[in-house]
PDB file of C-alpha atoms in Angstrom:
ATOM      1  CA  MET D  21      84.794  78.806 109.610  1.00 30.00           C
ATOM      2  CA  LEU D  22      87.615  78.051 107.365  1.00 37.00           C
ATOM      3  CA  ILE D  23      90.084  80.084 109.507  1.00 38.00           C
ATOM      4  CA  ARG D  24      89.621  78.260 112.522  1.00 41.00           C
ATOM      5  CA  SER D  25      91.455  75.586 111.069  1.00 45.00           C
ATOM      6  CA  ILE D  26      94.894  77.596 110.548  1.00 45.00           C
ATOM      7  CA  PRO D  27      97.080  76.395 113.276  1.00 47.00           C
ATOM      8  CA  GLY D  28      98.101  78.689 115.770  1.00 45.00           C
ATOM      9  CA  VAL D  29      95.040  81.122 115.180  1.00 47.00           C
ATOM     10  CA  ALA D  30      92.351  81.181 117.792  1.00 48.00           C
ATOM     11  CA  LEU D  31      89.324  83.778 117.337  1.00 47.00           C
ATOM     12  CA  SER D  32      87.257  85.344 120.090  1.00 47.00           C
ATOM     13  CA  PRO D  33      83.477  84.794 119.532  1.00 49.00           C
ATOM     14  CA  ALA D  34      83.200  88.524 118.578  1.00 47.00           C
ATOM     15  CA  ILE D  35      85.806  88.128 115.888  1.00 48.00           C
ATOM     16  CA  SER D  36      84.015  85.049 114.463  1.00 49.00           C
ATOM     17  CA  ILE D  37      80.851  87.133 114.174  1.00 48.00           C
ATOM     18  CA  SER D  38      82.247  90.204 112.543  1.00 54.00           C
ATOM     19  CA  LEU D  39      83.992  88.063 110.081  1.00 53.00           C
ATOM     20  CA  SER D  40      80.888  86.859 108.927  1.00 59.00           C
ATOM     21  CA  LYS D  41      80.244  90.042 107.439  1.00 66.00           C
ATOM     22  CA  TRP D  42      83.160  89.697 105.294  1.00 65.00           C
ATOM     23  CA  PRO D  43      82.985  86.010 103.909  1.00 70.00           C
ATOM     24  CA  MET D  44      86.310  86.377 101.699  1.00 68.00           C
ATOM     25  CA  PHE D  45      88.532  87.115 104.492  1.00 70.00           C
ATOM     26  CA  PRO D  46      89.216  83.506 105.722  1.00 76.00           C
ATOM     27  CA  THR D  47      90.257  83.013 101.937  1.00 82.00           C
ATOM     28  CA  MET D  48      92.334  86.008 101.997  1.00 81.00           C
ATOM     29  CA  ALA D  49      93.909  85.142 105.224  1.00 82.00           C
ATOM     30  CA  LEU D  50      95.052  81.950 104.082  1.00 86.00           C
ATOM     31  CA  SER D  51      96.298  83.409 100.875  1.00 88.00           C
ATOM     32  CA  PHE D  52      98.269  85.723 102.963  1.00 87.00           C
ATOM     33  CA  ILE D  53      99.467  83.163 105.061  1.00 88.00           C
ATOM     34  CA  ARG D  54     100.694  80.976 102.230  1.00 90.00           C
ATOM     35  CA  ALA D  55     102.362  83.755 100.751  1.00 91.00           C
ATOM     36  CA  CYS D  56     104.229  84.773 103.938  1.00 89.00           C
ATOM     37  CA  GLU D  57     105.520  81.169 104.076  1.00 91.00           C
ATOM     38  CA  ASN D  58     106.447  81.311 100.359  1.00 91.00           C
ATOM     39  CA  LEU D  59     108.492  84.526 100.790  1.00 90.00           C
ATOM     40  CA  ILE D  60     110.295  82.612 103.669  1.00 91.00           C
ATOM     41  CA  GLU D  61     110.961  79.300 102.060  1.00 91.00           C
ATOM     42  CA  GLU D  62     111.594  80.356  98.339  1.00 91.00           C
ATOM     43  CA  HIS D  63     112.981  83.835  98.700  1.00 90.00           C
ATOM     44  CA  GLY D  64     114.813  84.016 102.129  1.00 90.00           C
ATOM     45  CA  SER D  65     112.235  86.063 103.790  1.00 90.00           C
ATOM     46  CA  GLN D  66     112.702  89.039 101.058  1.00 91.00           C
ATOM     47  CA  ILE D  67     109.847  90.213  99.100  1.00 93.00           C
ATOM     48  CA  PRO D  68     111.060  89.991  95.373  1.00 94.00           C
ATOM     49  CA  LYS D  69     111.117  93.062  93.220  1.00 94.00           C
ATOM     50  CA  ASP D  70     110.443  91.218  89.743  1.00 93.00           C
ATOM     51  CA  ARG D  71     106.760  91.249  88.592  1.00 92.00           C
ATOM     52  CA  SER D  72     107.262  87.535  87.532  1.00 94.00           C
ATOM     53  CA  SER D  73     108.042  86.343  90.949  1.00 95.00           C
ATOM     54  CA  LEU D  74     105.644  88.485  92.857  1.00 95.00           C
ATOM     55  CA  ILE D  75     102.411  87.432  90.521  1.00 94.00           C
ATOM     56  CA  VAL D  76     103.222  83.766  91.506  1.00 94.00           C
ATOM     57  CA  LEU D  77     102.637  84.399  95.248  1.00 94.00           C
ATOM     58  CA  PRO D  78      99.153  83.104  96.639  1.00 93.00           C
ATOM     59  CA  GLY D  79      96.690  85.997  96.440  1.00 91.00           C
ATOM     60  CA  VAL D  80      98.734  88.221  94.440  1.00 94.00           C
ATOM     61  CA  GLY D  81      97.643  89.650  91.097  1.00 91.00           C
ATOM     62  CA  HIS D  82      98.529  92.393  88.716  1.00 88.00           C
ATOM     63  CA  TYR D  83      97.324  94.944  90.462  1.00 90.00           C
ATOM     64  CA  THR D  84      99.085  94.057  93.999  1.00 93.00           C
ATOM     65  CA  ALA D  85     102.307  93.016  92.132  1.00 94.00           C
ATOM     66  CA  GLY D  86     102.387  96.460  90.227  1.00 93.00           C
ATOM     67  CA  ALA D  87     101.723  98.285  93.783  1.00 95.00           C
ATOM     68  CA  ILE D  88     104.361  96.283  95.658  1.00 95.00           C
ATOM     69  CA  GLN D  89     106.798  97.273  92.662  1.00 96.00           C
ATOM     70  CA  CYS D  90     105.613 100.682  92.748  1.00 95.00           C
ATOM     71  CA  PHE D  91     105.235 101.666  96.557  1.00 95.00           C
ATOM     72  CA  GLY D  92     107.692  99.168  98.044  1.00 94.00           C
ATOM     73  CA  PHE D  93     110.501  99.535  95.442  1.00 95.00           C
ATOM     74  CA  GLY D  94     109.889 103.007  93.711  1.00 95.00           C
ATOM     75  CA  VAL D  95     109.660 101.278  90.321  1.00 95.00           C
ATOM     76  CA  PRO D  96     107.250 103.187  88.046  1.00 95.00           C
ATOM     77  CA  THR D  97     104.378 100.996  87.329  1.00 92.00           C
ATOM     78  CA  ALA D  98     100.886 101.421  86.127  1.00 88.00           C
ATOM     79  CA  LEU D  99      98.258 100.430  88.635  1.00 90.00           C
ATOM     80  CA  VAL D 100      95.511  99.218  86.402  1.00 85.00           C
ATOM     81  CA  ASP D 101      92.066  99.063  87.751  1.00 84.00           C
ATOM     82  CA  ALA D 102      88.678 100.021  86.741  1.00 83.00           C
ATOM     83  CA  ASN D 103      88.956 103.424  87.943  1.00 83.00           C
ATOM     84  CA  THR D 104      92.228 104.425  86.640  1.00 81.00           C
ATOM     85  CA  ILE D 105      90.948 103.000  83.372  1.00 82.00           C
ATOM     86  CA  ARG D 106      88.021 105.288  83.724  1.00 82.00           C
ATOM     87  CA  ILE D 107      90.347 108.184  84.371  1.00 81.00           C
ATOM     88  CA  ALA D 108      92.769 107.448  81.695  1.00 78.00           C
ATOM     89  CA  GLY D 109      89.625 107.230  79.072  1.00 79.00           C
ATOM     90  CA  ARG D 110      88.423 110.827  80.563  1.00 80.00           C
ATOM     91  CA  LEU D 111      91.852 112.419  80.141  1.00 77.00           C
ATOM     92  CA  ALA D 112      92.389 111.093  76.663  1.00 76.00           C
ATOM     93  CA  GLY D 113      88.656 111.675  75.573  1.00 79.00           C
ATOM     94  CA  VAL D 114      88.366 108.008  74.405  1.00 77.00           C
ATOM     95  CA  SER D 115      86.290 105.202  75.651  1.00 78.00           C
ATOM     96  CA  LEU D 116      87.894 102.315  77.345  1.00 75.00           C
ATOM     97  CA  ASN D 117      86.152  99.396  79.009  1.00 76.00           C
ATOM     98  CA  PRO D 118      87.083  98.784  82.471  1.00 74.00           C
ATOM     99  CA  ARG D 119      86.358  94.795  82.310  1.00 75.00           C
ATOM    100  CA  ARG D 120      89.542  94.736  79.871  1.00 71.00           C
ATOM    101  CA  HIS D 121      91.991  95.782  82.649  1.00 68.00           C
ATOM    102  CA  ARG D 122      94.383  92.868  81.497  1.00 71.00           C
ATOM    103  CA  SER D 123      94.055  93.577  77.953  1.00 75.00           C
ATOM    104  CA  ARG D 124      97.443  94.931  76.455  1.00 79.00           C
ATOM    105  CA  GLU D 125      95.883  97.851  74.822  1.00 78.00           C
ATOM    106  CA  VAL D 126      94.526  99.186  78.408  1.00 78.00           C
ATOM    107  CA  GLN D 127      97.723  98.216  80.076  1.00 80.00           C
ATOM    108  CA  ARG D 128      99.869 100.183  77.321  1.00 82.00           C
ATOM    109  CA  PHE D 129      97.634 103.211  77.688  1.00 81.00           C
ATOM    110  CA  VAL D 130      97.553 103.503  81.414  1.00 82.00           C
ATOM    111  CA  ALA D 131     101.414 102.937  81.522  1.00 85.00           C
ATOM    112  CA  ARG D 132     101.618 106.235  79.737  1.00 85.00           C
ATOM    113  CA  LEU D 133      99.905 108.195  82.370  1.00 82.00           C
ATOM    114  CA  GLY D 134     103.012 109.286  83.830  1.00 85.00           C
ATOM    115  CA  PRO D 135     104.962 112.643  82.942  1.00 87.00           C
ATOM    116  CA  GLY D 136     105.982 112.905  79.452  1.00 90.00           C
ATOM    117  CA  GLY D 137     104.059 109.657  78.681  1.00 88.00           C
ATOM    118  CA  SER D 138     106.280 107.497  81.030  1.00 90.00           C
ATOM    119  CA  PRO D 139     104.908 105.066  83.580  1.00 90.00           C
ATOM    120  CA  PRO D 140     103.278 106.454  86.673  1.00 92.00           C
ATOM    121  CA  THR D 141     105.739 106.861  89.687  1.00 94.00           C
ATOM    122  CA  ALA D 142     104.349 106.226  93.127  1.00 94.00           C
ATOM    123  CA  SER D 143     103.282 109.922  93.581  1.00 94.00           C
ATOM    124  CA  ASP D 144     101.402 109.935  90.054  1.00 92.00           C
ATOM    125  CA  ASN D 145      99.642 106.788  91.226  1.00 92.00           C
ATOM    126  CA  LEU D 146      98.533 108.160  94.275  1.00 92.00           C
ATOM    127  CA  ALA D 147      97.364 111.372  92.527  1.00 90.00           C
ATOM    128  CA  LEU D 148      95.479 108.886  90.258  1.00 86.00           C
ATOM    129  CA  LEU D 149      94.067 106.921  92.880  1.00 86.00           C
ATOM    130  CA  ASP D 150      92.798 110.085  94.726  1.00 88.00           C
ATOM    131  CA  LEU D 151      91.543 111.750  91.801  1.00 87.00           C
ATOM    132  CA  ALA D 152      89.529 108.496  90.929  1.00 84.00           C
ATOM    133  CA  ALA D 153      88.134 108.246  94.508  1.00 83.00           C
ATOM    134  CA  ALA D 154      86.571 111.482  94.067  1.00 87.00           C
ATOM    135  CA  ILE D 155      85.083 111.315  90.842  1.00 83.00           C
ATOM    136  CA  CYS D 156      84.283 107.548  89.868  1.00 75.00           C
ATOM    137  CA  LEU D 157      81.330 106.199  91.427  1.00 67.00           C
TER     138      LEU D 157
END
């Protein structure tokens, strides 16, 4: 497996067998290791707060960058995934396509789900995630 080629990582046969159930795990693990190396080398072992610095880290996409900002730094940020798009559409009574999660229209729409139309806070996002888990199949 790919993960066996990472220096300093030794896996038992039991772990190797269970990893076969998650074929993306080795790729995710390598991205995580590369992101950690980048944080150490480029950011003095500190996680950056700004989205532009987060988004260039290996394995970090728009959703993960937003989650780090929101839950790690308390920055009100919309976490846009298929389920929050569905919730937003149901709340507003409009049809939004979950496949368009990166469109500006969807981003702006979900960004107004916080109190008074402001970006959602960490507790707002947790509530949306809980609601989505309960009603979105």
